[in-house]
Short mmCIF file of C-alpha atoms in Angstrom, two decimals:
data_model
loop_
_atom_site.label_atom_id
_atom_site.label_comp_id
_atom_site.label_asym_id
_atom_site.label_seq_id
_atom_site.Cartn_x
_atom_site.Cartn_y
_atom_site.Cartn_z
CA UNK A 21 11.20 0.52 18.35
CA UNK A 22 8.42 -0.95 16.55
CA UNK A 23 7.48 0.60 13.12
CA UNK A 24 4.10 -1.32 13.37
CA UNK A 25 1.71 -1.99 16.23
CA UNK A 26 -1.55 -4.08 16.01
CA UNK A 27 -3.66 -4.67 18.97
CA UNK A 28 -7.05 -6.36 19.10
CA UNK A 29 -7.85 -5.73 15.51
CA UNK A 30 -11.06 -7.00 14.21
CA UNK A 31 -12.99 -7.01 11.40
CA UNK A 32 -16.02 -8.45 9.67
CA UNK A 33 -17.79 -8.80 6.48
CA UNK A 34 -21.64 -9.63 7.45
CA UNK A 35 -21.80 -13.16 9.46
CA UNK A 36 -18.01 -13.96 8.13
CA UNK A 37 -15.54 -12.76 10.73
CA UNK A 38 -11.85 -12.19 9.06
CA UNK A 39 -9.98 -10.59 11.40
CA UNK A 40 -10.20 -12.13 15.24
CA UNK A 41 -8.22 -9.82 18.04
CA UNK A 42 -5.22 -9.60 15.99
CA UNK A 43 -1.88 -8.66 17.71
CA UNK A 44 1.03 -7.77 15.98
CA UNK A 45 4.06 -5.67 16.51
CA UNK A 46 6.52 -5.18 13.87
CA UNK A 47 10.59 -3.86 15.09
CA UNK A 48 12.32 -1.20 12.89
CA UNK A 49 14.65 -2.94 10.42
CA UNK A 50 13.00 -6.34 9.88
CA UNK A 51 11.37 -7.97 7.59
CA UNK A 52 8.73 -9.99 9.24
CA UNK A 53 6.90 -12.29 6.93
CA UNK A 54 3.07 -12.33 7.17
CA UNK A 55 1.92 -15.40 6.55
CA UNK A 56 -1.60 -17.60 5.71
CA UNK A 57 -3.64 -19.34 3.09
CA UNK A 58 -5.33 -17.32 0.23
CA UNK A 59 -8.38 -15.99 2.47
CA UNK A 60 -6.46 -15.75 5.93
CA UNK A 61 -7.15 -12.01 6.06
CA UNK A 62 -3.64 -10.84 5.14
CA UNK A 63 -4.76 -8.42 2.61
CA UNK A 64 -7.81 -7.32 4.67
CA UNK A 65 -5.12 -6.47 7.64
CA UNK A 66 -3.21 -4.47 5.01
CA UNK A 67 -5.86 -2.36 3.97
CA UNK A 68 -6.88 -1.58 7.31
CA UNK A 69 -2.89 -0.54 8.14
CA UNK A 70 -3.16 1.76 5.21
CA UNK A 71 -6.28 3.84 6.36
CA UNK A 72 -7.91 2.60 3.39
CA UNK A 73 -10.37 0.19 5.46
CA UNK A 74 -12.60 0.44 8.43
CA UNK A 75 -11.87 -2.00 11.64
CA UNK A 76 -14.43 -3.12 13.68
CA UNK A 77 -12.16 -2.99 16.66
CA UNK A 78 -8.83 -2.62 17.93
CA UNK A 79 -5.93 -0.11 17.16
CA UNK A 80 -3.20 -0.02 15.19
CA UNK A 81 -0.13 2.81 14.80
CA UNK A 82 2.39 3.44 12.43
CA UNK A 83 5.49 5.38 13.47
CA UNK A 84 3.41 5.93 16.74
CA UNK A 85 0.38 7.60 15.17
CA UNK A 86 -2.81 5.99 15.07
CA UNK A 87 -4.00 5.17 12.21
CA UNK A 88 -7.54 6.15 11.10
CA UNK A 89 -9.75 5.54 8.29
CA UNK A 90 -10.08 7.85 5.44
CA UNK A 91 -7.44 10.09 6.96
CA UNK A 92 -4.00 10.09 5.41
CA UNK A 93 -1.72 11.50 8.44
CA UNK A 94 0.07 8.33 9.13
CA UNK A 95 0.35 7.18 4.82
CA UNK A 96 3.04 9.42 4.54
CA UNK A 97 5.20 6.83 6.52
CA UNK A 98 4.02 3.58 4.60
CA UNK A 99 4.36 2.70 0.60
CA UNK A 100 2.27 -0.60 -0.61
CA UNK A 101 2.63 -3.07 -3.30
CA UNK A 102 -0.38 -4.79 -3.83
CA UNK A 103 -0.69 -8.22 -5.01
CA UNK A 104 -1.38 -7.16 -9.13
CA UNK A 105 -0.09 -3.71 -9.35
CA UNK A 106 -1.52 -1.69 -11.50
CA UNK A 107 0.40 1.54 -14.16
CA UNK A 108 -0.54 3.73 -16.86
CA UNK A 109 0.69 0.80 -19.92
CA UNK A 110 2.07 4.30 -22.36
CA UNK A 111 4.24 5.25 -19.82
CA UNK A 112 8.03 4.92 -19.30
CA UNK A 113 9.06 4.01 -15.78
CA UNK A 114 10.53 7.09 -15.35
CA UNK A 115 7.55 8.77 -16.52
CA UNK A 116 5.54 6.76 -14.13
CA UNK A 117 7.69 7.43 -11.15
CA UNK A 118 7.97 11.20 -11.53
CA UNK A 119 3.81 11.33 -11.56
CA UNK A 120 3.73 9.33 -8.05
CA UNK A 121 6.27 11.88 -6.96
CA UNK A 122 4.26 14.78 -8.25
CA UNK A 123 1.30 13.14 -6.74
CA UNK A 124 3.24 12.95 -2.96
CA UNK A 125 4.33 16.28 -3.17
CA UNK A 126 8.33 15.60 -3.76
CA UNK A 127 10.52 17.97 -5.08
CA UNK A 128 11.05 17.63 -9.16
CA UNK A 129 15.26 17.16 -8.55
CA UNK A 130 14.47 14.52 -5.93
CA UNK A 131 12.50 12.81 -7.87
CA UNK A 132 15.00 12.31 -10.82
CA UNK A 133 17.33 11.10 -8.16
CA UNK A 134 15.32 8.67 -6.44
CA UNK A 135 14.18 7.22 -9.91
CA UNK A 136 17.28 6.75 -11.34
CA UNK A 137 18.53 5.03 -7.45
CA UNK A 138 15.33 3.14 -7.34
CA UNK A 139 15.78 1.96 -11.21
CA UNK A 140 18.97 0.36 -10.49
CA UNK A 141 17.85 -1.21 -7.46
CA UNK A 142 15.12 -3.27 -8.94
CA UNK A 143 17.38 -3.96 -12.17
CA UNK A 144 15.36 -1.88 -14.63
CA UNK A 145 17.97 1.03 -15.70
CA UNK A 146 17.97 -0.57 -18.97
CA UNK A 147 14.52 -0.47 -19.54
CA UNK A 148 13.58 3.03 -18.02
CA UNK A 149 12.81 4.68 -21.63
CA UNK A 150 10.23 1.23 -22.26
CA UNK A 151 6.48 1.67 -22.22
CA UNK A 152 5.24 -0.58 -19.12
CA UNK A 153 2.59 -2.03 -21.32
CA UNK A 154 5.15 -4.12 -22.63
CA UNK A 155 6.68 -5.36 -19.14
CA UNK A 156 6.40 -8.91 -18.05
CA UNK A 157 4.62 -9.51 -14.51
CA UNK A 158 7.77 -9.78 -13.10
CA UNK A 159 9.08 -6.42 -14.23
CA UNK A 160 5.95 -4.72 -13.45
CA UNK A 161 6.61 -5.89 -9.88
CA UNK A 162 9.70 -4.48 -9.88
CA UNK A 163 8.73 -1.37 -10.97
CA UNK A 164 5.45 -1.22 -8.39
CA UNK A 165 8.71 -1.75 -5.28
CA UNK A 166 10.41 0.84 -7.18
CA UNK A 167 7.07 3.17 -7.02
CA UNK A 168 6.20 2.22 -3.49
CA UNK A 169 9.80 3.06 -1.91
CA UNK A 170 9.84 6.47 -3.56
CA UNK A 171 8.74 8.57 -0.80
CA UNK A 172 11.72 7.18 1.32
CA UNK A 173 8.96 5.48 3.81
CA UNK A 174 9.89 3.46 7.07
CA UNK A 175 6.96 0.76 6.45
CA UNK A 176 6.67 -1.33 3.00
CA UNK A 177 4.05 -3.30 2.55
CA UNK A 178 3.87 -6.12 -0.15
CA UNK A 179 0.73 -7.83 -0.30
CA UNK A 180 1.84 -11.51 -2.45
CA UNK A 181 4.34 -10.19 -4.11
CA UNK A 182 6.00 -13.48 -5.24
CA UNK A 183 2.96 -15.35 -5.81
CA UNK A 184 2.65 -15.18 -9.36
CA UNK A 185 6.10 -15.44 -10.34
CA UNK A 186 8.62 -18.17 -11.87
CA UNK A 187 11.16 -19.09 -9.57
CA UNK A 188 13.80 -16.56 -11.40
CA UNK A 189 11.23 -13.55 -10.96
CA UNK A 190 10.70 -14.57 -7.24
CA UNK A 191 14.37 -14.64 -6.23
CA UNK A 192 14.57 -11.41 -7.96
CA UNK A 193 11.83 -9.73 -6.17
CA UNK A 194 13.17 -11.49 -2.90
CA UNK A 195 16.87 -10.47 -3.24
CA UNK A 196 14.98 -6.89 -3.64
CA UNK A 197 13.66 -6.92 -0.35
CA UNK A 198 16.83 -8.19 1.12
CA UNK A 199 18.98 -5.25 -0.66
CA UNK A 200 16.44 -2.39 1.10
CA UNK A 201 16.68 -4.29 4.92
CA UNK A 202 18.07 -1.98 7.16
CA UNK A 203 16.83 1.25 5.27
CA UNK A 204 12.82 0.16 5.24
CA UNK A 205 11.11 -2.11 7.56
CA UNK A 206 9.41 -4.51 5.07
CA UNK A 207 5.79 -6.20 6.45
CA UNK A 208 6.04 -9.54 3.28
CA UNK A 209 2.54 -11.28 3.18
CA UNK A 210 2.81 -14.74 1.55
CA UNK A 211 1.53 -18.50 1.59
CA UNK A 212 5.04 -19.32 -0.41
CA UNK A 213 7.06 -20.60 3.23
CA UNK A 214 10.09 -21.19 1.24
CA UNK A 215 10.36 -17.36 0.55
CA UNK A 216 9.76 -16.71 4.18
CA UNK A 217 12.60 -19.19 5.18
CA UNK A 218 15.39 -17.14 2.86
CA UNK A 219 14.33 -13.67 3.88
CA UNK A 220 12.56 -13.14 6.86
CA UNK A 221 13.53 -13.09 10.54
CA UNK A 222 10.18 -12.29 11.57
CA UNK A 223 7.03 -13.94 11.21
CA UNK A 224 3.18 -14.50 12.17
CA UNK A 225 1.09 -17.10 10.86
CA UNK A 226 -2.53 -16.14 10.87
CA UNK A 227 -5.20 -18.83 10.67
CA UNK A 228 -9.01 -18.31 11.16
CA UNK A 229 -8.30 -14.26 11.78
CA UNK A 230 -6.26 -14.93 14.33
CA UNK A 231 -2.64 -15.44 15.14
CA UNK A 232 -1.48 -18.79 15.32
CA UNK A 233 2.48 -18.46 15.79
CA UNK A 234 4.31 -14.89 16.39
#
């Protein structure tokens, strides 16, 4: 089964097409790697998977429901790491996570669990009473996978998430990705192919808006 389905997808800003007829289908389990240059599209495709930007064309599903702009039916299936993340600096992690899972509507016991799980995961159990102003990027990217697998969702996307790193902080966030195959389908947008090589065993290469390799 595919998790993700892209078909035809276009999209334009004025004269400057981005996206050209993009096809992509993404199998339950992987992690494909989504790959191009800085200005390939990758985070305009990702915004238009989340609902939270219009296509000029094409469809794409998620968990085999459409997705649709503005309408948050088919969100409930997909958490997101953007490229910079962003948190509330006089919080604790733990007082970060249980506002997301306020916000989504989890139960107040599930969200303790989950936290404390999702703490240990990304390797910050020891730092769950810290104020995130103080995190390094590296930490705050941890914490931002911790936030965006909360929800328990089939489809993470991670927009970059190594790209601003030192090679300890990207093995770190790549072994993360690795540890959570198998429970979350992970869609891993990069121009870093090294990182591809060591975790993916998917991947597309988009160049000009349109798929070069798949």
């Amino acid at each position: 089964m595919n998790v993700l389905e892209i078909q035809g997808l276009r999209k334009s800003f004025g004269n400057l097409a981005v996206i050209q007829g993009l096809d992509l289908a993404v199998p339950e389990g992987a992690i494909y790697g989504f790959v191009g240059q800085n200005g390939a599209g990758k985070t305009t495709t990702m915004k238009m998977v989340l609902g939270l930007l219009a296509p000029d064309g094409g469809d794409i599903t998620v968990c085999g429901e459409r997705v649709r702009y503005g309408e948050t039916r088919s969100y409930r299936h997909v958490g997101y790491l953007p490229d910079d993340p962003a948190f509330y600096g006089f919080m604790t992690p733990l007082e970060y996570l249980a506002l997301c899972g306020e916000v989504a509507g989890m139960a107040r016991p599930r969200i303790k669990e989950r936290s404390g799980e999702l703490l240990s995961l990304v390797g910050l159990a020891d730092a769950k009473a810290r104020r995130v102003g103080g995190f390094s990027r590296g930490m705050k990217q941890r914490l931002g996978i911790a936030q965006a697998l909360l929800h328990e969702p089939r489809l993470l996307l991670c927009d970059e998430p190594t790209s601003a790193l030192d090679p300890a902080g990207r093995k770190d966030i790549l072994d993360i990705l690795s540890a959570v195959k198998g429970r979350t389908t992970v869609l891993f947008s990069t121009h870093i192919l090294s990182d591809v090589e060591r975790v993916c065993d998917h991947v597309a290469v988009l160049h000009n808006g349109k798929p070069a390799l798949s």
